[in-house]
JSON list of C-alpha atoms in Angstrom, two decimals:
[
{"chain": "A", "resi": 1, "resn": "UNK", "atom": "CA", "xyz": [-26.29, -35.09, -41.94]},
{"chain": "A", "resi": 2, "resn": "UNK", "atom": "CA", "xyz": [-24.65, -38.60, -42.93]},
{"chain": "A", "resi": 3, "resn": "UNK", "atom": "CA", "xyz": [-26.66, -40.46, -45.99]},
{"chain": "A", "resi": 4, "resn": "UNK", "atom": "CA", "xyz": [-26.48, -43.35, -43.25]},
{"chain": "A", "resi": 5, "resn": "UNK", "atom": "CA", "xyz": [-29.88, -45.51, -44.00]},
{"chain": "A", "resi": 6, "resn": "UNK", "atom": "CA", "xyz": [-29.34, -47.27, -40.34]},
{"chain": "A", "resi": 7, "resn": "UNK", "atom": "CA", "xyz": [-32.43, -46.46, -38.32]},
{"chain": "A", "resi": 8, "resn": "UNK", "atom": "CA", "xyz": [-33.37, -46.79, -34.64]},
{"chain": "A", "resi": 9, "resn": "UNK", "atom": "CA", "xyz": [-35.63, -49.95, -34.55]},
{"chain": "A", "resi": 10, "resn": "UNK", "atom": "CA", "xyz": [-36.78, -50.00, -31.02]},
{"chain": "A", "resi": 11, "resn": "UNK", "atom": "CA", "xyz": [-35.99, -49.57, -27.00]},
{"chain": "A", "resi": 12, "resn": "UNK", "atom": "CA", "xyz": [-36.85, -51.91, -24.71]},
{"chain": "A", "resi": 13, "resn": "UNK", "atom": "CA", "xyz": [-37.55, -50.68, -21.36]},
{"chain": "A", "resi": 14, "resn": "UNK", "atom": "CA", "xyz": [-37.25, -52.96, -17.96]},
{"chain": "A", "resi": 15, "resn": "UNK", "atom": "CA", "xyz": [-40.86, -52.61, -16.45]},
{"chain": "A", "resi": 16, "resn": "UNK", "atom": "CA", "xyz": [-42.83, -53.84, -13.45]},
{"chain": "A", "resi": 17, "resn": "UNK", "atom": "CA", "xyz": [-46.31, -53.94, -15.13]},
{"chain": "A", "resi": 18, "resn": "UNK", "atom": "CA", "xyz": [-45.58, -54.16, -18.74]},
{"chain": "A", "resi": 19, "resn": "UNK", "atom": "CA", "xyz": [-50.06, -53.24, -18.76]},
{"chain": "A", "resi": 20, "resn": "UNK", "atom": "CA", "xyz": [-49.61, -50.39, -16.56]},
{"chain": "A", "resi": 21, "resn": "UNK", "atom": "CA", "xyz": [-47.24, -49.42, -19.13]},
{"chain": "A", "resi": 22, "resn": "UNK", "atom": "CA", "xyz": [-48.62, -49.10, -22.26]},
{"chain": "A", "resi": 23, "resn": "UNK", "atom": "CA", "xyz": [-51.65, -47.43, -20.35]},
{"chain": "A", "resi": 24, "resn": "UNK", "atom": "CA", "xyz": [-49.37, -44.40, -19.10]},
{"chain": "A", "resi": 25, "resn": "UNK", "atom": "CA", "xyz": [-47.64, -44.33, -22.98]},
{"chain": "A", "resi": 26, "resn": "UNK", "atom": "CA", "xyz": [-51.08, -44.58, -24.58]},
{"chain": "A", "resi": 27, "resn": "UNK", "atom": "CA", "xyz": [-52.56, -42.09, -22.58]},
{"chain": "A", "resi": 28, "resn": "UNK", "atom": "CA", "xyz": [-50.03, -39.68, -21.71]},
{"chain": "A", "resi": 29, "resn": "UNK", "atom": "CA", "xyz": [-47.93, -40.16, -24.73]},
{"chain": "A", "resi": 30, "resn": "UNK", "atom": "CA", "xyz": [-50.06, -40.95, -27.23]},
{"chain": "A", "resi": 31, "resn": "UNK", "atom": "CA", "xyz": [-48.42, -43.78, -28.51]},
{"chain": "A", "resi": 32, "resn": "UNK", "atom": "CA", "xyz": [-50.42, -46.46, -30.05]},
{"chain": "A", "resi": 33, "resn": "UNK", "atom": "CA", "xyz": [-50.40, -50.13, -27.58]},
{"chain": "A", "resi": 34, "resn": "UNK", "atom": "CA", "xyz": [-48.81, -52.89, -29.92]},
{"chain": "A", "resi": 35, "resn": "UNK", "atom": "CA", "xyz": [-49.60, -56.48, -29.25]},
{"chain": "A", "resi": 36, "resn": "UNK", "atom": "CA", "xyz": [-51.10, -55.24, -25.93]},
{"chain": "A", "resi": 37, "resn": "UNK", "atom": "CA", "xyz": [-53.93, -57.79, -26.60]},
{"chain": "A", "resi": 38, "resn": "UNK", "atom": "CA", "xyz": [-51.86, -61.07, -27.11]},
{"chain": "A", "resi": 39, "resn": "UNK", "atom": "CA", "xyz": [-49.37, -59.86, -24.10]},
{"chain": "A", "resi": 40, "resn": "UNK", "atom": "CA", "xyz": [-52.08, -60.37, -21.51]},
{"chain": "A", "resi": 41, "resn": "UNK", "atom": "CA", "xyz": [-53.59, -63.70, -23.55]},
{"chain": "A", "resi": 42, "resn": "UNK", "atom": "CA", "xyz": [-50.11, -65.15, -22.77]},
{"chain": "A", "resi": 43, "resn": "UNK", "atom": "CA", "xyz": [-49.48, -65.05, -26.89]},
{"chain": "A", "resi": 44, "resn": "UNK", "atom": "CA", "xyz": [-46.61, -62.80, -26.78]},
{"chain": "A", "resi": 45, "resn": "UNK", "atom": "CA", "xyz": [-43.50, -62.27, -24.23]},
{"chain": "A", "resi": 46, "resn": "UNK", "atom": "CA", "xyz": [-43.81, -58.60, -23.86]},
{"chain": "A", "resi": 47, "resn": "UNK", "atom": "CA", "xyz": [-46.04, -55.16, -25.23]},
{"chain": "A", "resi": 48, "resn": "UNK", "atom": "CA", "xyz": [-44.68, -52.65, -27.25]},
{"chain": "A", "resi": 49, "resn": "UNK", "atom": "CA", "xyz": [-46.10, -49.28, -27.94]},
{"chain": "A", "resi": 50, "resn": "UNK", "atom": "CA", "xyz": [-45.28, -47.44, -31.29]},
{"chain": "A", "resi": 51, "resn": "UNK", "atom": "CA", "xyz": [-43.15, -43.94, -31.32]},
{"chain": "A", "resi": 52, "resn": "UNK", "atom": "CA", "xyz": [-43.85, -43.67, -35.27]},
{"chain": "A", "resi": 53, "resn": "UNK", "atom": "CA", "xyz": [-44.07, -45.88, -38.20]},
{"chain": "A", "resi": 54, "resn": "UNK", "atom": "CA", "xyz": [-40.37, -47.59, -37.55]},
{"chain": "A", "resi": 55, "resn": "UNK", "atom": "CA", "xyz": [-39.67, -47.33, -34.39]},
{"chain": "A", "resi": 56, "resn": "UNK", "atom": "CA", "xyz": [-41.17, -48.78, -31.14]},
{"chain": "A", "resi": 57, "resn": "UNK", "atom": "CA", "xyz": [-40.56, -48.90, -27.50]},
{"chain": "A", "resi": 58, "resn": "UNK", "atom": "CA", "xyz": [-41.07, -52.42, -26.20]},
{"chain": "A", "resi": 59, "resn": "UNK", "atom": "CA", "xyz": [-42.16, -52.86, -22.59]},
{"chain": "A", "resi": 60, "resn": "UNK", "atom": "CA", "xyz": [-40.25, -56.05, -20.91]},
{"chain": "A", "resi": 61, "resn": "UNK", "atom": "CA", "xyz": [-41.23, -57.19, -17.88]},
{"chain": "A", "resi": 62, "resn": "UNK", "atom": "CA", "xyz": [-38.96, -56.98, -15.01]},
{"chain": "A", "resi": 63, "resn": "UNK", "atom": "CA", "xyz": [-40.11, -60.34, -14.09]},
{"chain": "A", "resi": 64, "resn": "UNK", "atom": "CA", "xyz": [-38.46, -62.24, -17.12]},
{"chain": "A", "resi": 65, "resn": "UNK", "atom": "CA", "xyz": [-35.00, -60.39, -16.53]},
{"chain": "A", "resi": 66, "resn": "UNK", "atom": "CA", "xyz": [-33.09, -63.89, -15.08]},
{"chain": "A", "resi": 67, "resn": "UNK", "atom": "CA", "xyz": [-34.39, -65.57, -18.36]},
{"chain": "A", "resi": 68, "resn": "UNK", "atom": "CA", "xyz": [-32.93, -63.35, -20.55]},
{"chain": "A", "resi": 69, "resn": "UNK", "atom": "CA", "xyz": [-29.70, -65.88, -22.65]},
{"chain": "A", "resi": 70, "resn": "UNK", "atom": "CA", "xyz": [-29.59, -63.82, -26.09]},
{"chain": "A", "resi": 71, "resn": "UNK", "atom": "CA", "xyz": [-25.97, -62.93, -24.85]},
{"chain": "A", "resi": 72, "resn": "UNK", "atom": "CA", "xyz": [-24.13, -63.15, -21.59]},
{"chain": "A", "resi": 73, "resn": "UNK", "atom": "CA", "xyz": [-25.16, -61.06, -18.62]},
{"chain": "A", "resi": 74, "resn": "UNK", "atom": "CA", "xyz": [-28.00, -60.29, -20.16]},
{"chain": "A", "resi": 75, "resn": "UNK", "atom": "CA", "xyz": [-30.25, -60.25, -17.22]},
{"chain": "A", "resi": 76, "resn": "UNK", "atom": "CA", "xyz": [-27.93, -58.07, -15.32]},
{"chain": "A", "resi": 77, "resn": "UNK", "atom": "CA", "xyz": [-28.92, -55.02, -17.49]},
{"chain": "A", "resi": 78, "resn": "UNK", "atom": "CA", "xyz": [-32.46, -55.21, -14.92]},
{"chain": "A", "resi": 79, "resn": "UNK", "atom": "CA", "xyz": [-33.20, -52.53, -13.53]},
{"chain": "A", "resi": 80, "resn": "UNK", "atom": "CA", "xyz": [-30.18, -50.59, -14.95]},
{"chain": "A", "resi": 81, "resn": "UNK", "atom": "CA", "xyz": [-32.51, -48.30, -17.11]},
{"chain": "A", "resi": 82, "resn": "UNK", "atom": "CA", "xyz": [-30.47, -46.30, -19.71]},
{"chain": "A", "resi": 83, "resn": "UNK", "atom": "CA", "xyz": [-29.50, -42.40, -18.88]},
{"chain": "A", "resi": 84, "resn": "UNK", "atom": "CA", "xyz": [-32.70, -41.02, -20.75]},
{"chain": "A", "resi": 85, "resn": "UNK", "atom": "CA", "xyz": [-34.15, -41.29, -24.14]},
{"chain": "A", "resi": 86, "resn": "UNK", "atom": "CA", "xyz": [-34.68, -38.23, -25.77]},
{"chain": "A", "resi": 87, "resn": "UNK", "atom": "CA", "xyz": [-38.19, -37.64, -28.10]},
{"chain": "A", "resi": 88, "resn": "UNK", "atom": "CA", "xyz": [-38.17, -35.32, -30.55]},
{"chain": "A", "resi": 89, "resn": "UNK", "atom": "CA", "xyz": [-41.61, -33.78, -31.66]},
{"chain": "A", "resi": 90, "resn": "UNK", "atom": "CA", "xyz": [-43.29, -30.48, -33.31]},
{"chain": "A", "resi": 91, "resn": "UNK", "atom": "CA", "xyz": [-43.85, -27.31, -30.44]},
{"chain": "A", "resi": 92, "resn": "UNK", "atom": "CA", "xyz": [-47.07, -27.98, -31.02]},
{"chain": "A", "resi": 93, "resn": "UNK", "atom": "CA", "xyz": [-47.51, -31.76, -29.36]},
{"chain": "A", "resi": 94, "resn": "UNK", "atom": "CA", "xyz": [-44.16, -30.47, -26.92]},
{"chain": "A", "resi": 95, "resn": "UNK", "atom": "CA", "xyz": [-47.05, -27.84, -25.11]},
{"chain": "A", "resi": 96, "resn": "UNK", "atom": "CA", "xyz": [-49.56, -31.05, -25.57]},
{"chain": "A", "resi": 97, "resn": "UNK", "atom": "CA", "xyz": [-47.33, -33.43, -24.53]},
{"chain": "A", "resi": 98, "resn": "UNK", "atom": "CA", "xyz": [-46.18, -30.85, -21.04]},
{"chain": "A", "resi": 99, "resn": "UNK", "atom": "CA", "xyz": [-49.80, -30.13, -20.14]},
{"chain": "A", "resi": 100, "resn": "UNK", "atom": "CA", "xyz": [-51.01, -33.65, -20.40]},
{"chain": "A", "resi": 101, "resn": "UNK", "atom": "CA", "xyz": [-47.74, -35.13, -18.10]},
{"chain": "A", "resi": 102, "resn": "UNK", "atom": "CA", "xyz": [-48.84, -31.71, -15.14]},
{"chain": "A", "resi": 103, "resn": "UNK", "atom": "CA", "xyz": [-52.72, -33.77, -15.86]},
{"chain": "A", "resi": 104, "resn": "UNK", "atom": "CA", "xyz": [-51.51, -36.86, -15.04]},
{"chain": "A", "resi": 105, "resn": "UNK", "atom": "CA", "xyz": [-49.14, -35.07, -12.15]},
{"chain": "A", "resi": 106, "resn": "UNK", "atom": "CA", "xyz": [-45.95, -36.72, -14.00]},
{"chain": "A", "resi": 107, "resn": "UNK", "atom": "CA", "xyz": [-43.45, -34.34, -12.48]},
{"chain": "A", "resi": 108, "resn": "UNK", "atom": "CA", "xyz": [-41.83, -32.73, -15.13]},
{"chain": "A", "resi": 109, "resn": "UNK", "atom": "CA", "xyz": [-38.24, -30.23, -15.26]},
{"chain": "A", "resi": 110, "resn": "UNK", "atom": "CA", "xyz": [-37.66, -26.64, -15.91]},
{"chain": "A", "resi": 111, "resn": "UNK", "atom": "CA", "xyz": [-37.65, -26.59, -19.85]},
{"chain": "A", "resi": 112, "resn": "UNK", "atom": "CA", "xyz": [-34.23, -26.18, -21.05]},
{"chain": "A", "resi": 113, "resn": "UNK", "atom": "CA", "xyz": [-33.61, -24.06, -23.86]},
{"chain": "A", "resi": 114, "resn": "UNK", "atom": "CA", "xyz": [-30.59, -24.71, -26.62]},
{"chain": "A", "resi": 115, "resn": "UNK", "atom": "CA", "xyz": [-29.66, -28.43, -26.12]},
{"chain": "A", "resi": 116, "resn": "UNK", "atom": "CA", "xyz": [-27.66, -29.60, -28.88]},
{"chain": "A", "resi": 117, "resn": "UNK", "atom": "CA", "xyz": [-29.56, -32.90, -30.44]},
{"chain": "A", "resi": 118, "resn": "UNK", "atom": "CA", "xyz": [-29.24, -35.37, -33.37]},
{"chain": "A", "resi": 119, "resn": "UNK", "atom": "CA", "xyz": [-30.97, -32.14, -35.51]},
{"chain": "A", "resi": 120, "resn": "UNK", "atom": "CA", "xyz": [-28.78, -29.85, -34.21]},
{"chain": "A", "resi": 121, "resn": "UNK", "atom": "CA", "xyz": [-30.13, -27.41, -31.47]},
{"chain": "A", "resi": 122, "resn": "UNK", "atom": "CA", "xyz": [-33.62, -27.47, -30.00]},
{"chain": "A", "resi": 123, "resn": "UNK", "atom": "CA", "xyz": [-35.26, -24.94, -29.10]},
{"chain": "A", "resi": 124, "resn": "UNK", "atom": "CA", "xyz": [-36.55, -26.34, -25.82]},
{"chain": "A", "resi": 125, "resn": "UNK", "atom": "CA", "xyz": [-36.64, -29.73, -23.92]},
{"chain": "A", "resi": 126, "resn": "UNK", "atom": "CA", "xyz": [-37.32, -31.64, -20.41]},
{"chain": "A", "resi": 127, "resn": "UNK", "atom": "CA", "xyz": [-37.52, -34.53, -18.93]},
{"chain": "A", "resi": 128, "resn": "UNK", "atom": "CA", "xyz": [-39.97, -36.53, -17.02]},
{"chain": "A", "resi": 129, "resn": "UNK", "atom": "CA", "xyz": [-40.02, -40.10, -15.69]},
{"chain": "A", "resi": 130, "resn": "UNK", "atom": "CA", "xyz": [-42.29, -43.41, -16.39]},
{"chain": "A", "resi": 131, "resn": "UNK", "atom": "CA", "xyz": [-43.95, -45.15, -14.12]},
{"chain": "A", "resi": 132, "resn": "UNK", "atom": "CA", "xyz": [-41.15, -47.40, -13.86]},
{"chain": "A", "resi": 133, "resn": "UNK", "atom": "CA", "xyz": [-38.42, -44.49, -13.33]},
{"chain": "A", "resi": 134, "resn": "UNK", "atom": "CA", "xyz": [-36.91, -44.26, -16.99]},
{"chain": "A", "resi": 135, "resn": "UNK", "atom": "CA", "xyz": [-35.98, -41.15, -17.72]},
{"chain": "A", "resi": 136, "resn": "UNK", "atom": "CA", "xyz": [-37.03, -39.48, -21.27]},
{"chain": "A", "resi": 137, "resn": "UNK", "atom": "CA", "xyz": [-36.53, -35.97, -22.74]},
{"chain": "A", "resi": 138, "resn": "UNK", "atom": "CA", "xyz": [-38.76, -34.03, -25.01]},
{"chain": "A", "resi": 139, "resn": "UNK", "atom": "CA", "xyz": [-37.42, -31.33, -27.14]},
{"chain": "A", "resi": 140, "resn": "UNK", "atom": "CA", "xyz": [-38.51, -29.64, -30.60]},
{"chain": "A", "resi": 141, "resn": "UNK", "atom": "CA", "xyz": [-36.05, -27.84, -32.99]},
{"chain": "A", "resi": 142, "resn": "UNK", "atom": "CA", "xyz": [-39.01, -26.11, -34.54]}
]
């Protein structure tokens, strides 16, 4: 490992119903909704849920895609979600995270065993899709 401070901030993720959303993170991720509140008061652009203490996935709606100006051809990146984003947890919350995805009848891969990972190699991942069709990956290396 690098002595690199530079940490990952946040995603955001294109999505139709930015409420929706945070309800399938919160519920079958367990992330904690962030500004959920003043997104549907009309306070703030966009939700957010957190991953852990510094980082957070924020939820865009699709909707605001062809106002995006921060940099050129911005709005073109709608509905080009990335390849996958990959979440690294303990086995433990893995098996929680798996059973509560087959709950909510998230279809879910064959777990993958040996994937080589920011940490090295994990034990075991897979992937499952959002409501919105973003692709993530859970592995542990414990």
């Amino acid at each position: 490992m690098t002595a690199n401070t530079t940490r990952l901030d946040h995603v955001v993720l294109w999505v139709h119903d930015p409420v929706a959303s945070a309800d399938f993170y919160e519920k079958t991720l367990g992330m904690e909704p962030v500004r959920l509140t003043d997104f549907a008061a009309g306070a703030a652009p966009f939700p957010s849920v957190r991953l852990n203490e510094e980082t957070i996935l924020d939820l865009m709606p699709l909707s605001t895609a062809e106002h995006m100006k921060m940099v050129p051809g911005a709005a073109d990146s709608a509905g080009h979600p990335v390849n996958h984003v990959c979440l690294a947890m303990p086995g433990d919350e893995f098996e929680t995270l798996r059973a509560r995805l087959e709950e909510r009848s998230v279809p879910v891969s064959d777990i993958s065993y040996d994937s080589f990972g920011a940490r090295g190699t994990a034990r075991r991942s897979f992937y499952f899709r959002d409501p919105d069709g973003n692709v993530f990956e859970a592995r542990h290396y414990d």
